[in-house]
Structures are given as structure tokens and as C-alpha cells.
Coordinates of C-alpha atoms in Angstrom, one line a residue:
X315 CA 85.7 99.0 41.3
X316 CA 86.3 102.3 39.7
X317 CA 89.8 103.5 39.4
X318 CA 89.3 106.9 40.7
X319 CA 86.9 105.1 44.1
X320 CA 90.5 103.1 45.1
X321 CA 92.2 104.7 48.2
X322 CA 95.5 106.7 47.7
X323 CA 97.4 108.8 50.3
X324 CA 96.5 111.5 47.8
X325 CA 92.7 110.7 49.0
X326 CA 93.6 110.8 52.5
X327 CA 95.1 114.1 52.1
X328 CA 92.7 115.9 50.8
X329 CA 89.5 114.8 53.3
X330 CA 89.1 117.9 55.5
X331 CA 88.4 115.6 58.4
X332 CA 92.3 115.1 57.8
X333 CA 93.7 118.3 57.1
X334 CA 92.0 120.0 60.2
X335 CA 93.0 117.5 62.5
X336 CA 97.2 118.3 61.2
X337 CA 96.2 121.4 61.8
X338 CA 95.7 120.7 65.5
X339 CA 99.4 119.2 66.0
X340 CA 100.5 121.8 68.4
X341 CA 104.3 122.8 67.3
X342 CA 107.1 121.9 69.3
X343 CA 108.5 124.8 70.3
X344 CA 105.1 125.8 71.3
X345 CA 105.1 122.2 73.9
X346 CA 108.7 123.2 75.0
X347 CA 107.0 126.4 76.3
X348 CA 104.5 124.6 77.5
X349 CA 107.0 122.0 79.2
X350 CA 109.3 125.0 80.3
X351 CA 106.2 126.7 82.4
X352 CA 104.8 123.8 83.8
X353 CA 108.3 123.0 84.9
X354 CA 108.6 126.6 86.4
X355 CA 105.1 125.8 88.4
X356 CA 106.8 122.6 89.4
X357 CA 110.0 124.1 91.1
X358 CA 107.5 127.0 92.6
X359 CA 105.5 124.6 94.3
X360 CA 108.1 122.9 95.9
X361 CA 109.5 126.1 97.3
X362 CA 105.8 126.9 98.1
X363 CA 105.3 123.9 100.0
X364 CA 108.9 124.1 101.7
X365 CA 108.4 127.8 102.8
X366 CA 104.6 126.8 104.2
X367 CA 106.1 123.9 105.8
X368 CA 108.9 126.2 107.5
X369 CA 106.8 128.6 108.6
X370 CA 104.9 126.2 110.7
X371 CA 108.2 124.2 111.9
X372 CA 109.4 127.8 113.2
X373 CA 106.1 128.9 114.7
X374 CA 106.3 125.3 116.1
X375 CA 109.8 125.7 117.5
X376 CA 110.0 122.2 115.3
X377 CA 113.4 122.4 113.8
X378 CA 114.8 122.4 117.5
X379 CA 112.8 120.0 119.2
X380 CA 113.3 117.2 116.9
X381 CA 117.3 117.5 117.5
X382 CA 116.8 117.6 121.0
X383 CA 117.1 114.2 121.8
X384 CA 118.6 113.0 119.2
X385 CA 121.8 111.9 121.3
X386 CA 120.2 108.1 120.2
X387 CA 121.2 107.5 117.1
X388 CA 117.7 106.2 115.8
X389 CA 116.1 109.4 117.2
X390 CA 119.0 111.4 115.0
X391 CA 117.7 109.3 112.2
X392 CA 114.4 110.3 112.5
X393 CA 114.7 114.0 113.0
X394 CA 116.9 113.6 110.0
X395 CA 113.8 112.1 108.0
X396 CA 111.2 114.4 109.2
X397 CA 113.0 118.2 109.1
X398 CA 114.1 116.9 105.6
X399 CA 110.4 115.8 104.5
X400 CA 109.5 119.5 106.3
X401 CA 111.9 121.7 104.5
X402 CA 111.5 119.5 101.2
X403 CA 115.6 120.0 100.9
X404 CA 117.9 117.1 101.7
X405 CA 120.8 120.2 100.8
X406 CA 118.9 122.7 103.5
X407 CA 118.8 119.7 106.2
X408 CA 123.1 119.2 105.6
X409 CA 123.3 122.6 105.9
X410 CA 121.2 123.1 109.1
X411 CA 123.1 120.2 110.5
X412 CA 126.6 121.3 109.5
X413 CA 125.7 124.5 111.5
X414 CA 124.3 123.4 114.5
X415 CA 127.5 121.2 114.6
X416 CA 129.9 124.4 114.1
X417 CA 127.7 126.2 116.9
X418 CA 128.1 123.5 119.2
X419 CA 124.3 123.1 119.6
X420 CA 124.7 119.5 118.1
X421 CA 127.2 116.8 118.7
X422 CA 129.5 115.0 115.9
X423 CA 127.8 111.7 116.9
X424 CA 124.2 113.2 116.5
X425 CA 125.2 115.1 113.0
X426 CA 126.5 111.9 111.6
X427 CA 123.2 110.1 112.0
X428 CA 121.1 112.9 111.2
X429 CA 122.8 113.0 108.3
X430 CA 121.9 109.5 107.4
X431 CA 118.4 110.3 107.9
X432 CA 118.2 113.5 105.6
X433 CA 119.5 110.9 103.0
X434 CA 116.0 108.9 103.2
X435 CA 113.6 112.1 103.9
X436 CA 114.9 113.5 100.8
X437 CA 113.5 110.3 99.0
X438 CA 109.6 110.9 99.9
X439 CA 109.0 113.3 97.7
X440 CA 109.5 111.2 94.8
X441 CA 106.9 108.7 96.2
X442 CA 104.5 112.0 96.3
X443 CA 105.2 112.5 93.0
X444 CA 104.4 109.3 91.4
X445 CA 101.2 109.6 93.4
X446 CA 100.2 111.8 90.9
X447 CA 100.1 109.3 88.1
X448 CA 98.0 106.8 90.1
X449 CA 94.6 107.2 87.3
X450 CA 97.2 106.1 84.6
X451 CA 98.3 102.6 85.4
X452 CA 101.0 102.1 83.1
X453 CA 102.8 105.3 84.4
X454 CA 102.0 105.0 87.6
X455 CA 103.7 102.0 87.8
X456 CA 106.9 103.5 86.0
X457 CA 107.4 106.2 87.9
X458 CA 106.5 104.5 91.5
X459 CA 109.3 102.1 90.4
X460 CA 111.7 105.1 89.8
X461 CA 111.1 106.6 93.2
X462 CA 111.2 103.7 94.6
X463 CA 114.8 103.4 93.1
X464 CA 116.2 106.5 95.3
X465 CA 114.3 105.1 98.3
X466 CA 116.1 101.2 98.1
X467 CA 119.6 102.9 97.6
X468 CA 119.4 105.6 100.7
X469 CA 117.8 103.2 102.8
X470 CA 119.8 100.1 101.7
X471 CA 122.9 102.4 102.4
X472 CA 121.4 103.6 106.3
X473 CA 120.9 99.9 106.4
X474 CA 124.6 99.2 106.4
X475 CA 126.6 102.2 106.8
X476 CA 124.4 102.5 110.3
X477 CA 125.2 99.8 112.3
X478 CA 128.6 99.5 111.1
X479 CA 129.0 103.3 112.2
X480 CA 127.0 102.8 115.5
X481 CA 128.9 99.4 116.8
X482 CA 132.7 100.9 115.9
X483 CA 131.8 104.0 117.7
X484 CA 130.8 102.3 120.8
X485 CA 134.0 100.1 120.3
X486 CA 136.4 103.3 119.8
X487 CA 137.0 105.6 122.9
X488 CA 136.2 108.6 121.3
X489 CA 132.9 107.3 120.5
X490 CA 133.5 107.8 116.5
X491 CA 132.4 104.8 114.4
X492 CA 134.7 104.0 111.2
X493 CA 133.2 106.0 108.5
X494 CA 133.2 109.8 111.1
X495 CA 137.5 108.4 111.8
X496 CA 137.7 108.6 108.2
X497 CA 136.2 112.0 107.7
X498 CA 137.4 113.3 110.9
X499 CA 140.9 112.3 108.8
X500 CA 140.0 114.0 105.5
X501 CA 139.1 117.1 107.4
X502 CA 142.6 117.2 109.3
X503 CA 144.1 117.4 105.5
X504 CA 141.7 120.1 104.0
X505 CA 142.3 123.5 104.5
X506 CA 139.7 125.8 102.1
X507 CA 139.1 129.4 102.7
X508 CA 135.6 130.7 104.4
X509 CA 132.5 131.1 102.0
X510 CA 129.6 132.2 101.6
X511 CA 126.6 128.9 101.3
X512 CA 125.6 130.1 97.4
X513 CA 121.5 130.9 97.2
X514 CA 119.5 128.2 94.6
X515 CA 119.0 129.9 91.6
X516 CA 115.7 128.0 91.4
X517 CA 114.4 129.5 94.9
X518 CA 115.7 133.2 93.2
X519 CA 114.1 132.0 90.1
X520 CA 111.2 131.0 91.7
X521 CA 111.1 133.7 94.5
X522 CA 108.0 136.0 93.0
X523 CA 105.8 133.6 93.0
X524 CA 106.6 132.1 96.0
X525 CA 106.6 135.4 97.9
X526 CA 103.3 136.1 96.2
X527 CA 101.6 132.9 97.7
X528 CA 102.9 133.6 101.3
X529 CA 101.9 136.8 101.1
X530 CA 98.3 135.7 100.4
X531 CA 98.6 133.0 103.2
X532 CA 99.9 136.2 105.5
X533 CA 96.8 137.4 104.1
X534 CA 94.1 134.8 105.0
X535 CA 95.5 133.5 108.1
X536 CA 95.9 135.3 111.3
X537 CA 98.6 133.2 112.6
X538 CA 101.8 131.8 111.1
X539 CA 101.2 128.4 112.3
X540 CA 97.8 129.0 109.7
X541 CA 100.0 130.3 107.4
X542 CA 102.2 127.6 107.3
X543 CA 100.0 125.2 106.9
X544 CA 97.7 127.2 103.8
X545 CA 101.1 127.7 102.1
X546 CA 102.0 124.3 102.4
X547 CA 98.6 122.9 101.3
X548 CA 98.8 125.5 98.3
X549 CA 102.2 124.3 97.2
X550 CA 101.1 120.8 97.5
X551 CA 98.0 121.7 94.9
X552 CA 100.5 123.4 92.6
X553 CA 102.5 120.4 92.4
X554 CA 100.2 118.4 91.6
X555 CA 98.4 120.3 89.2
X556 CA 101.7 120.8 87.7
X557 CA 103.1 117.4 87.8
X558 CA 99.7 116.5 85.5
X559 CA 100.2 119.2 83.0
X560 CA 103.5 118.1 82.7
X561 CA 103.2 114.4 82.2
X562 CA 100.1 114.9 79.8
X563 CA 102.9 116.9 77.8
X564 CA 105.2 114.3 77.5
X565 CA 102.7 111.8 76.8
X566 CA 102.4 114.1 73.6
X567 CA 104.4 115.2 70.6
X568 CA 107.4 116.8 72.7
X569 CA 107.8 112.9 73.9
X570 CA 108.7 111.9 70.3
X571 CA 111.2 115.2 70.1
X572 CA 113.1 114.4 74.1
X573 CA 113.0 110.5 73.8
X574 CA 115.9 110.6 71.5
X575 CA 117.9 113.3 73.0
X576 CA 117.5 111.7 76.1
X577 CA 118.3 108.1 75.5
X578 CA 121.5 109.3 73.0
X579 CA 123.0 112.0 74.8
X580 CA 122.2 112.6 78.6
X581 CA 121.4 108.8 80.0
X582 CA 123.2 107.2 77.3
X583 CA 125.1 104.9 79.6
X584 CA 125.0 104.3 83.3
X585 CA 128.7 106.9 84.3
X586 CA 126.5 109.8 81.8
X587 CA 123.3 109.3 83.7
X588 CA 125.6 109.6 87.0
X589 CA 127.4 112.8 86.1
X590 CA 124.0 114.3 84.9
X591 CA 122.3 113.4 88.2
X592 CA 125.8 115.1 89.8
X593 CA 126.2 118.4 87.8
X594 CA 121.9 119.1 88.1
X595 CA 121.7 118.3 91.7
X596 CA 124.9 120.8 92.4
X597 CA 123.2 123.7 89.9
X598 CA 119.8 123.6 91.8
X599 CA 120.9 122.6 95.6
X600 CA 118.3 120.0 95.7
X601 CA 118.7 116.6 95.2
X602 CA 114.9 116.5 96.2
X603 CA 113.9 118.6 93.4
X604 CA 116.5 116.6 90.2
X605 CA 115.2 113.2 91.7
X606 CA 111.7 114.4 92.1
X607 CA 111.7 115.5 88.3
X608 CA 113.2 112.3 87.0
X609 CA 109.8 110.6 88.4
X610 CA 107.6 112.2 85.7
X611 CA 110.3 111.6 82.7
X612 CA 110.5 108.1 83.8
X613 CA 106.6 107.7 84.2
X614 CA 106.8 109.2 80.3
X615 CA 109.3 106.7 79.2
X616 CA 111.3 109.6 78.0
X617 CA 114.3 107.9 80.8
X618 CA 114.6 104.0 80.9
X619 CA 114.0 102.8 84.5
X620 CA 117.9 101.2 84.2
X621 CA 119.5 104.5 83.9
X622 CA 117.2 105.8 86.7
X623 CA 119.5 104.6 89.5
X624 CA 123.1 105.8 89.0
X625 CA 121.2 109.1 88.2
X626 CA 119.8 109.0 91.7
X627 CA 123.3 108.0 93.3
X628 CA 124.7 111.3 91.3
X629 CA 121.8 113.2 92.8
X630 CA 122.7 112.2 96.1
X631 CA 126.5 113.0 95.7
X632 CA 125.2 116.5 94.3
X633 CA 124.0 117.6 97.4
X634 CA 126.4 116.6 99.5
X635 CA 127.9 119.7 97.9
X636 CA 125.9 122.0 100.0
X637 CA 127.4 120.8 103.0
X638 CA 130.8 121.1 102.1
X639 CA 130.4 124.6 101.4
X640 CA 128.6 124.9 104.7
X641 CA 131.4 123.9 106.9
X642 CA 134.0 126.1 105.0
X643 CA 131.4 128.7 105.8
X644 CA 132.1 127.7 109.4
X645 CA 135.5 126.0 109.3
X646 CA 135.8 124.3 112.5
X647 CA 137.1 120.3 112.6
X648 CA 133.6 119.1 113.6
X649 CA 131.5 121.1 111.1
X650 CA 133.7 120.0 108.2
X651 CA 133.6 116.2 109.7
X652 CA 130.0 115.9 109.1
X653 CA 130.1 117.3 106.0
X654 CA 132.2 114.9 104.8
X655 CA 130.9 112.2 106.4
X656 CA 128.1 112.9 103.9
X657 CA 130.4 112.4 101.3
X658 CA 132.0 109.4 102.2
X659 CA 128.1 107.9 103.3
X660 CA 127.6 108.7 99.7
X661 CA 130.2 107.4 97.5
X662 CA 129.9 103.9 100.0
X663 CA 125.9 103.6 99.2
X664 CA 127.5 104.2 94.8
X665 CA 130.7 101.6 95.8
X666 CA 128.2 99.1 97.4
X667 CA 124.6 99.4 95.4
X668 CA 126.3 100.1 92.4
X669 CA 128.2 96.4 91.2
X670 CA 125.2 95.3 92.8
X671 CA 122.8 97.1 91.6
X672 CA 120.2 94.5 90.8
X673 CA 119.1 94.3 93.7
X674 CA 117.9 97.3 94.3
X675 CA 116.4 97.5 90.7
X676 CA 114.8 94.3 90.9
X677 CA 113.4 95.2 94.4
X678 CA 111.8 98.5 93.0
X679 CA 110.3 96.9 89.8
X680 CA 109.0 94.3 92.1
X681 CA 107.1 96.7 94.3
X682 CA 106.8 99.4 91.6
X683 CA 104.2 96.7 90.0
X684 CA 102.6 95.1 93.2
X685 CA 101.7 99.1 93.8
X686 CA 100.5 99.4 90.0
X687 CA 98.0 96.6 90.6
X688 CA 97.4 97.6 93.8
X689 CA 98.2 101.3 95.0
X690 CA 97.1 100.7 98.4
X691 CA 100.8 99.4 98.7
X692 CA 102.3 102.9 97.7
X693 CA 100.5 104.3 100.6
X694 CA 101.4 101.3 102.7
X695 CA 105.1 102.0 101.7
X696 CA 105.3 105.5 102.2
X697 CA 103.7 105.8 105.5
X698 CA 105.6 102.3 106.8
X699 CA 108.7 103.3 105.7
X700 CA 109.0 106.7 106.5
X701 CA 107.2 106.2 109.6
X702 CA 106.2 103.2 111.1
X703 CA 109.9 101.2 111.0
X704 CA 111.3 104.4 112.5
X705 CA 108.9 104.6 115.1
X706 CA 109.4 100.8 116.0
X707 CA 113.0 101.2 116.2
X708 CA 113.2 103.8 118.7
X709 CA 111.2 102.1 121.2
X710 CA 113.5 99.2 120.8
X711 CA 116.2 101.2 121.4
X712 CA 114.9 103.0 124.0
X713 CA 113.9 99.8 125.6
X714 CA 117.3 98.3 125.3
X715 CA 118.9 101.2 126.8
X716 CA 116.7 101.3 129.6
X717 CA 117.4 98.0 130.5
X718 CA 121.2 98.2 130.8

């Protein structure tokens, strides 16, 4: 063979098959743009889809009629779950409750379980957003399995803090369970001054465009129950437009430049992963929307599946923020209660789920890959759990009420 016929890198270098395909590596700071607005389309279509979805509850009179019987605590649950999956905002739904409680328009014994059930609504949208992966196996399956994650621990939590609650208020003659004696305690010690609830800076970040698509569903649809429902089906569109853009990015080069800073720095160990899922959750007043963007980076591999959950617990602790700042916005006993009742629901679920946390992280990688094989059991899961089991339980309830 001839000397000058023997491959070399040299060789390889200089084929112009090879040099035009370097010349199509996009740059990085070009994919963090690219990241940075698909992210921005992200956050808008959430608010999109919350506004849509609030139009139509308050053209429905919604909000109010799923708190109206909600004197049974499984019926508190529920409207708990569905004004949170409605507003898309486990922080909005704290805040809502907090306030009815201060007005008097809801009970302390209602707030407390509706609180509960703003803890699992908040959860669904993660399951909608791993949806979006379904064509891609392999990520599909990751990020199921991270949803999944926040979903075990809430409803894991409800699963024991709820009964426990229920029979030690039925025990106690003021009809407080153990955990609302303990906040109705903490609240007795607190004094803070009155404040104003902060705006997101995402929904001001985010407010042109939203404004923009309402005003185009104001636009196309004579009522605002139409309205409502275009916005809402716009924003869900966005998302998912958004959520692909954003995971064929991280699939990419930028995937190469965030795995390390990621895996180092941020979720790095298990109490870094919690304070990051903490200190996001409080900047955004959302756990829906940190926990909903942790989906994609785990469906990326950019964030290891075993750092998902203490990020998630942080998430949750993050918004009980919200609600805190809500009742010193109305300080009355009751208002401030509840909102720390959320707290204390909270740090349990971490004290409990967290030395135990295999169990809820082998749980989710179990069903995170029965639903990558078969994703009939993601649907099964998310239209079961959020509303089949609740459904079943308030007619036993109601049943076993009726027959006292």
C-alpha cells in the first residue's frame, strides 16, 4: 500500500465532506439562545393555558362550586386537585384557599384538606409533560419516571398525613386533627406585619405574550366560556411545541456543555438538589412550573433520576411560601393556620419519604418503565389517579355518612 493512500487524521481533515459538516456545529451560545427562548415559550404557555383555563372556571362560576361542598374532607381533596390542575398553580390554589379562609367563606377544616389536594393537582402537569416525549422511548421513560417522582411523594404524603388528620380531628372537640393543633400553635407564636402577595416575575415576564393570545381568543370567540377554552387549547399547543424544541436541544451539543454544570454544581448531592428545588420554586411562585421543567432535563439526562426527588420535595416547600405571605396579607388566626398547615404537610411528606426514599424511587422507576413499554399506562395513571380513585372515594364516603 502506498504511503501517501494510508489514513491519517490529517486525511480526515481535509475531505470537504468533513469540514462542511464542523461547519454545521451550531455554537453554544447560539443553543443557549435557543434554550433561553424555547424556555420563554415554555413558561408563556403555561400562563396561556392557566389564564384560558381561568377564564372558563370564572365564566363557569367553577372556582366556587367546587368549594361548595367541600365540608367532606374527600370532596376538599378533590376541589383541591381540580382548581389546581385549572389554574396550573399549586401557589395560586394556597393562596385562593388562604383567602377564602381569612373571608370566612371556607372553614379551617375544609382549607386543611384542600390544601392536601392542591399538593397532588400540582403534580399532573409533569405527567403532561412527559407526554411529550412519548415517540422517544428512552426519554419518555426518563422523564415519565421523574414526574412520576413528584406524584408518589404528594400522594404518598395525602396518603398518611390524611387520615391521621381526619380521625384526630373527629377525636378532638374542636374538630382539629393533629397536624391543624400544631399549626393552629405556630400561628399563636407568629406575629409578621401585613403584605402585599408579590406578582411572579415569570407571569410579568411572560405577560405580552400572554395578553396577546387572550386578546386573539377575545377576538375569535364570542363568549368567555369560548375564550377560555381557545386560550387554554392554544397554551396547551405552545407547550407542547415548546417542550419538543426544548428537548431536541438538549439532546444536542448544549447537553455536552449543562451535563457537567449540572451534575457538579446544582444537583451535586441530594441537600443541593433540595435547596435548588427551594430557592427556584420561591423565585417563580410555582412549584408546577420548577417541577414541570425538571421533566425535560431529566428526560435529557442532563439531571440523574436520584437527585429528581429531594428537588421535588424543595419544590413543594417553595410554594408553600406563597401562602404564608398570603395569610400575613390577611392576618387572621385561621388564614395563617392553613398556611402553615401547608408547611408542616410539607416538611412531614420530606421527614417521612425522605430516609425512605426508595420507595418512592423504586415505585416510579417501576411504573416509569411499565409506561415506556407500554404508554397506555401513563394515560391509565393520569386519568386513575387524578380521577377515578377520587371519584371512588367520595361515594364511599358519602355512603358511609349516609348510613350513620
Amino acid at each position: 500500500m502506498l504511503k501517501n493512500e494510508s489514513p491519517s487524521s490529517s486525511s480526515y481533515s481535509a475531505d470537504p465532506a468533513f469540514s462542511r459538516e464542523q461547519r454545521r456545529e451550531v455554537p453554544a451560545w447560539m443553543r443557549g439562545l435557543y434554550a433561553g427562548a424555547c424556555l420563554y415559550l415554555f413558561l408563556a404557555a403555561l400562563n396561556i393555558l392557566g389564564s384560558g383555563l381561568g377564564t372558563f372556571g370564572g365564566d363557569s362560576d367553577f372556582l366556587v362550586r367546587a368549594f361548595a361542598y367541600g365540608e367532606n374532607p374527600f370532596i376538599a381533596l378533590l376541589a383541591g386537585v381540580l382548581v389546581t390542575m385549572v389554574v396550573q398553580s399549586s401557589s395560586f390554589t394556597s393562596a385562593l384557599i388562604v383567602t377564602l379562609v381569612a373571608s370566612g367563606e371556607m372553614s379551617l377544616g375544609t382549607g386543611v384538606f384542600a390544601i392536601m389536594g392542591a399538593n397532588i393537582g400540582t403534580a399532573v402537569t409533569g405527567v403532561i409533560v412527559a407526554l411529550a416525549n412519548i415517540r422517544i422511548r428512552r426519554n419518555f421513560r426518563r422523564s415519565f419516571t421523574a414526574a412520576l417522582l413528584h406524584d408518589f411523594f404528594n400522594i404518598l404524603t395525602v396518603m398518611i398525613v390524611f387520615p391521621v388528620e381526619w380521625l384526630t380531628g373527629l377525636a378532638h372537640e374542636t374538630g382539629r386533627g393533629v397536624f391543624t393543633q400544631a399549626a393552629s400553635w405556630l400561628s399563636s407564636l407568629i406575629g409578621l406585619e401585613e403584605v402585599a402577595r408579590p406578582d411572579s416575575p415569570v407571569k410579568v415576564v411572560t405577560a405580552p405574550v400572554v395578553n396577546g393570545v387572550d386578546a386573539v381568543g377575545a377576538w375569535l370567540m364570542p363568549t368567555p366560556t369560548g375564550e377560555g377554552l381557545l386560550v387554554a387549547a392554544m397554551g396547551l399547543g405552545l407547550m407542547f411545541i415548546a417542550l419538543i424544541f426544548m428537548v431536541q436541544n438538549l439532546r444536542g451539543a448544549l447537553l455536552r456543555h449543562m451535563d457537567g454544570l449540572f451534575r457538579t454544581y446544582f444537583f451535586r448531592t441530594d441537600p443541593r438538589a433540595y435547596g435548588v428545588g427551594v430557592v427556584s420554586t420561591v423565585l417563580v411562585q410555582s412549584s408546577t412550573i420548577t417541577s414541570s421543567l425538571m421533566v425535560p432535563l431529566a428526560g435529557a439526562g442532563v439531571v440523574r433520576i436520584r437527585r429528581v426527588l429531594p428537588f421535588m420535595m424543595g419544590a413543594n416547600l417553595g410554594t408553600t411560601v406563597t401562602s404564608v405571605l398570603a395569610a400575613t396579607a390577611n392576618p387572621i388566626a385561621a388564614a395563617m393556620t392553613v398556611a402553615l398547615f401547608h408547611v408542616i404537610f410539607n416538611l412531614t411528606g420530606t421527614a417521612i419519604w425522605y430516609p425512605l426514599r426508595r420507595i418512592p424511587l423504586k415505585l416510579a422507576l417501576w411504573y416509569g418503565d411499565l409506561a415506556g413499554r407500554k404508554p397506555r399506562y401513563a394515560f391509565l395513571f393520569l386519568f386513575g389517579v387524578f380521577l377515578v380513585i377520587p371519584l371512588l372515594g367520595i361515594g364511599a364516603t358519602e355512603l358511609l355518612v349516609s348510613q350513620r
